[in-house]
Amino acid sequence: MNGRESPRISVIVPVYRVEPYLARCLDSILGQSYESLEVIAVDDGSPDRSGEILDAYAARDGRLRVIHQENGGLSAARNAGLDLATGEYIGFVDSDDYILPQMYETLLRLIEAYGADIAECAAALDTDTGREDQSGVAVYEGGAAILEATALDRIATPVWCKLYRAGLWQTLRFPEGLLYEDVLTLPAILDAEPRLVRTEQKLYFYNRESASILRSRKSLRHLRSKEAVFGRMEEYFLAHPALSELHAYYMCSNIPSRNALIRRTDDIPEDLRRAHAKRMYALFCRYWPKARKTEYYRAQPLLKRLLWNLYRLAPGLSNFLAAHYTKKRTR
C-alpha cells in the first residue's frame, strides 16, 4: 500500500521529554505493515532534543506531521492531534512506547471483520520477552458490556492499545488540566454504544522506566483528577440504573487501590490529603454493602477481597499494603 494515498489511519503521538525513546517509537509506527498512515506528533514544549528528532524524521517521511506548541500536558497534546486528524480511524501511541509492525493492520482487519467501532490488542511491558501470538478474540457489544469487561480487567482503560473509528472522536476531547485522561473520556465513548473487539496478541509495548503517574510524586492536581474520575463515573452509572451492581463494585474496587497511591510524602498539604482520604472512604462505605454481595466481588482473588475488607475496617493499613502490592507489580 502506497504511503502517499489518502490516510485511513491517523496516529497521534504526544511528545514530551522522551529523547532516549523517541526514535524507537517513531520507527515502530512508520515501519507498520499497514502504510496508509498519517502520523501527527505533537511536541508539547519538550525541553530536550525531542523536537529536533521529530523534525528530522518528518524531513525523511512525508506521512509524519509535527506540531510544536507550548507545554500544556498530555490532554492538550492529544487534543491538538485530534483537531488535525483526517483519517477514518484514530490511534494513539505514547512516545516512550513502541508497537509491533503488524499492530494497525491487525486491528483494522478486526474492525472490518467484526463490524466493530474499536479494536484493542493486548499490551505488555517493553521488557517482556513473551512475544508469542495469542489467537483469542472477544467481542463486546455496547457500553454496558465494555464497562463490565473494563471493571473486570478484561479490557484495558488506556487509549493507546486501541484503534477507533474517527466518528467516536468527532466532538470528544480529553479534559485539559486533569490527569487520568483516559478514564475521564471513557463515559462519553460508552454513551456511543460501540462494539469493541479485542485480540490477545501482544502488539503494544509500554515503557516501565520513564516517569509515570504511578511512580511520580503526587500533587493537588492528582487529588482533583481522582475526584473528577469518580464523580464522572458516578454520573454515568446514575444515568444507567440497570448497572447499579456494577456501579457499586466499580467504586469499591477502585477506591482502595487509588487511595494507596496518595502518600504522606507527596507534595500535598496534610490537611487536604486527610480531607480527600475521608471523602474517598465515605464514598467507599456508601457502596460497600451492595458491592460485597455482587458476583463481581465474589469472582475476585482472595487477596483483593481481603484488602477491600481491610480497607473498610482500617483504611490506613489497607492503603499501606495496597501501595506495596502496586509497587511490586510495577517493578
XYZ file of C-alpha atoms in Angstrom:
331
model
C 0.000 0.000 0.000
C 1.425 3.367 -1.030
C 2.083 5.795 1.854
C 1.108 8.740 -0.409
C -2.529 7.600 -0.575
C -5.131 9.420 1.486
C -4.566 8.186 5.033
C -7.054 5.782 6.515
C -5.461 5.813 9.975
C -4.325 8.871 11.928
C -1.843 8.034 14.696
C -1.469 10.721 17.375
C 1.786 10.826 19.338
C 2.145 13.313 22.229
C 5.830 14.066 22.829
C 7.424 15.436 25.972
C 10.956 14.763 27.253
C 11.359 11.349 25.655
C 14.628 11.809 23.746
C 16.051 8.339 24.631
C 12.932 6.518 23.396
C 11.518 8.660 20.595
C 13.388 7.126 17.647
C 12.295 3.631 18.702
C 8.687 4.815 18.894
C 8.701 6.583 15.518
C 10.456 3.689 13.783
C 7.809 1.287 15.066
C 4.949 3.449 13.770
C 6.439 4.424 10.409
C 7.517 0.815 9.883
C 3.970 -0.559 10.109
C 2.948 -3.173 7.561
C -0.138 -1.018 7.028
C 1.427 2.005 5.343
C -1.583 4.253 4.739
C -0.909 6.263 7.871
C -0.965 9.884 8.915
C 1.258 10.320 11.979
C 0.690 13.517 13.960
C 3.432 14.085 16.537
C 2.838 16.923 18.984
C 5.962 18.364 20.595
C 4.445 19.650 23.836
C 7.211 22.136 24.651
C 9.738 19.384 25.302
C 12.968 20.810 26.834
C 15.238 18.125 25.360
C 16.070 17.253 21.725
C 12.739 15.551 21.082
C 11.572 18.374 18.803
C 14.727 18.142 16.684
C 14.313 14.384 16.341
C 10.725 14.858 15.165
C 11.735 17.409 12.541
C 14.488 15.124 11.218
C 12.052 12.218 10.860
C 9.445 14.451 9.191
C 12.032 15.510 6.598
C 12.519 11.842 5.653
C 8.896 10.639 5.727
C 6.053 12.817 4.464
C 3.485 10.846 6.472
C 4.758 12.463 9.683
C 3.359 15.865 10.616
C 4.955 17.704 13.532
C 3.321 20.315 15.752
C 5.449 22.374 18.143
C 3.469 24.003 20.956
C 3.936 25.339 24.470
C 3.668 22.767 27.225
C 0.028 22.065 28.001
C 0.097 18.477 29.193
C -0.873 15.134 27.701
C -4.521 16.035 27.084
C -3.654 19.266 25.284
C -1.167 17.436 23.060
C -3.634 14.687 22.167
C -6.364 17.260 21.504
C -4.076 19.184 19.153
C -3.556 15.964 17.214
C -7.282 15.203 17.135
C -8.001 18.670 15.755
C -5.783 17.932 12.732
C -6.535 14.234 12.186
C -8.090 13.379 8.813
C -8.107 9.567 8.935
C -11.123 7.296 9.011
C -9.606 5.692 12.104
C -7.710 7.114 15.071
C -4.886 5.536 17.079
C -2.753 6.835 19.941
C 0.821 5.880 20.816
C 2.737 7.289 23.782
C 6.161 8.467 22.650
C 8.186 6.327 25.061
C 6.420 3.143 23.918
C 6.570 1.121 20.716
C 4.320 -1.139 18.671
C 4.896 -4.274 16.606
C 4.893 -3.903 12.794
C 1.536 -5.631 12.298
C -0.422 -3.797 15.001
C -2.562 -1.428 12.943
C -3.077 -3.899 10.102
C -4.322 -6.447 12.650
C -6.628 -4.004 14.431
C -8.097 -2.657 11.189
C -8.817 -6.171 9.947
C -10.601 -6.939 13.218
C -12.773 -3.821 12.925
C -13.734 -4.740 9.379
C -14.281 -8.433 10.125
C -16.488 -7.859 13.180
C -18.144 -4.583 12.196
C -16.619 -3.021 15.308
C -16.077 0.597 16.286
C -12.999 -0.104 18.435
C -10.311 -2.771 18.203
C -7.919 -3.461 21.076
C -4.800 -5.575 21.396
C -3.029 -6.897 24.458
C -0.198 -4.765 25.847
C 2.927 -5.679 27.795
C 5.998 -4.125 29.361
C 8.755 -3.352 26.878
C 10.970 -5.842 28.737
C 8.506 -8.676 28.103
C 10.147 -11.400 26.022
C 6.997 -13.493 25.632
C 6.022 -12.308 22.153
C 4.130 -15.427 21.129
C 0.878 -14.616 19.348
C -2.341 -15.447 21.148
C -5.303 -16.325 18.962
C -8.109 -15.411 21.352
C -10.612 -12.807 20.148
C -13.527 -11.429 22.185
C -16.336 -9.097 21.104
C -18.147 -6.732 23.488
C -21.415 -5.197 22.359
C -22.431 -1.819 23.775
C -21.386 0.417 26.635
C -22.555 -1.810 29.484
C -20.636 -4.856 28.229
C -17.484 -2.819 27.614
C -17.634 -1.185 31.038
C -18.177 -4.524 32.756
C -15.176 -6.005 30.944
C -13.099 -2.951 31.855
C -14.059 -3.203 35.522
C -13.055 -6.880 35.488
C -9.696 -6.123 33.764
C -10.658 -7.913 30.558
C -10.350 -4.681 28.585
C -7.651 -2.064 29.144
C -8.577 1.519 30.047
C -5.756 3.336 28.151
C -6.460 4.606 24.642
C -3.037 3.656 23.309
C -3.620 -0.053 22.619
C -6.712 0.621 20.511
C -7.874 1.709 17.085
C -11.082 3.788 16.946
C -13.483 4.797 14.235
C -12.846 8.513 13.887
C -16.524 9.339 14.422
C -16.195 8.480 18.112
C -13.855 11.480 18.484
C -15.804 13.906 16.322
C -16.860 16.035 19.307
C -14.960 14.295 22.114
C -11.727 15.710 23.523
C -9.517 14.893 26.517
C -10.057 17.033 29.651
C -7.203 19.504 29.912
C -5.696 20.342 33.291
C -6.536 16.924 34.745
C -4.822 13.551 34.970
C -6.340 10.098 34.339
C -7.448 11.411 30.935
C -8.341 8.004 29.529
C -10.761 7.198 32.345
C -12.421 10.603 32.116
C -13.146 10.133 28.401
C -14.499 6.598 28.897
C -18.137 7.513 29.736
C -18.522 9.602 26.569
C -17.203 6.733 24.457
C -19.548 4.296 26.208
C -22.521 6.585 25.539
C -21.974 5.954 21.827
C -22.815 2.266 22.480
C -19.847 0.986 20.449
C -18.886 -2.562 19.584
C -15.341 -3.463 20.710
C -13.268 -6.406 19.532
C -10.140 -7.471 21.427
C -7.288 -9.716 20.361
C -4.975 -11.302 22.901
C -1.973 -10.742 20.641
C 0.656 -8.589 22.360
C 1.181 -5.787 19.863
C 1.773 -2.742 22.091
C 4.762 -2.425 24.458
C 4.898 0.294 27.096
C 7.923 1.709 28.872
C 8.470 0.843 32.525
C 11.493 3.095 33.067
C 10.185 6.583 32.268
C 8.226 8.668 34.778
C 4.620 7.619 35.249
C 1.605 8.661 37.286
C 2.037 5.542 39.425
C 5.643 6.301 40.390
C 5.758 10.095 40.412
C 5.175 12.365 43.388
C 1.571 13.436 43.665
C 0.206 16.968 43.840
C -3.140 18.666 44.343
C -3.728 18.036 40.656
C -3.824 14.312 41.389
C -6.461 14.809 44.092
C -8.638 16.940 41.850
C -8.245 14.492 38.988
C -9.059 11.471 41.125
C -12.206 13.046 42.491
C -13.188 14.093 38.958
C -12.826 10.473 37.813
C -15.136 9.112 40.489
C -17.581 11.968 40.002
C -17.733 11.405 36.237
C -18.166 7.653 36.618
C -20.914 8.191 39.194
C -22.749 10.431 36.735
C -22.547 7.725 34.091
C -23.795 4.981 36.398
C -26.653 7.079 37.787
C -27.789 7.669 34.216
C -27.813 3.869 33.707
C -29.663 2.442 36.749
C -29.605 -1.081 35.310
C -25.877 -1.096 36.099
C -26.340 -0.484 39.833
C -24.488 -3.649 40.906
C -21.583 -2.882 38.593
C -21.663 0.700 39.909
C -21.184 -0.461 43.497
C -18.446 -2.895 42.537
C -16.595 -0.335 40.395
C -16.464 2.213 43.204
C -15.366 -0.223 45.875
C -12.785 -1.978 43.700
C -11.088 1.257 42.604
C -11.103 3.489 45.680
C -8.714 1.455 47.893
C -6.082 0.981 45.183
C -6.194 4.604 44.022
C -6.113 5.919 47.587
C -2.976 3.870 48.147
C -1.195 5.965 45.512
C -1.517 9.125 47.629
C 1.281 9.115 50.216
C 2.221 11.357 53.137
C 5.482 12.136 51.338
C 3.665 13.653 48.339
C 3.544 17.392 47.661
C 0.091 17.786 49.179
C -0.738 19.699 52.388
C -1.574 17.208 55.109
C -4.996 18.710 55.879
C -6.058 18.449 52.245
C -4.723 14.911 51.949
C -6.693 13.868 55.035
C -9.871 15.564 53.809
C -9.543 13.802 50.461
C -8.999 10.431 52.151
C -12.139 10.953 54.253
C -14.233 11.767 51.182
C -12.987 8.664 49.386
C -13.610 6.491 52.444
C -17.167 7.817 52.792
C -17.795 7.061 49.120
C -16.487 3.534 49.595
C -18.691 2.944 52.639
C -21.752 4.148 50.732
C -21.392 1.389 48.150
C -19.707 -1.374 50.171
C -22.877 -3.136 51.468
C -24.084 -3.696 47.913
C -20.689 -4.290 46.320
C -19.777 -7.209 48.578
C -22.952 -9.062 47.562
C -22.293 -8.906 43.830
C -20.978 -11.685 41.614
C -18.195 -9.311 40.537
C -16.857 -9.206 44.081
C -17.141 -12.955 44.630
C -15.217 -13.641 41.424
C -12.140 -11.692 42.572
C -9.000 -13.294 44.033
C -8.964 -13.757 47.783
C -6.157 -11.227 48.291
C -8.153 -8.440 46.647
C -11.245 -9.241 48.684
C -9.194 -9.251 51.881
C -7.712 -5.840 51.059
C -11.155 -4.358 50.408
C -12.484 -5.764 53.683
C -9.434 -4.421 55.472
C -9.955 -1.002 53.891
C -13.447 -0.874 55.398
C -12.041 -1.597 58.872
C -8.581 0.001 58.743
C -8.084 2.157 55.627
C -4.591 3.298 56.607
C -3.248 -0.244 56.891
C -5.043 -1.292 53.705
C -3.503 1.645 51.796
C -0.034 0.683 53.003
C -0.416 -2.929 51.866
C -2.037 -1.957 48.542
C 0.783 0.505 47.815
C 3.338 -2.246 48.489
C 1.434 -4.595 46.140
C 1.254 -1.924 43.403
C 4.989 -1.165 43.745
C 5.852 -4.844 43.266
C 3.686 -5.083 40.150
C 5.347 -2.064 38.504
C 8.958 -3.152 39.088
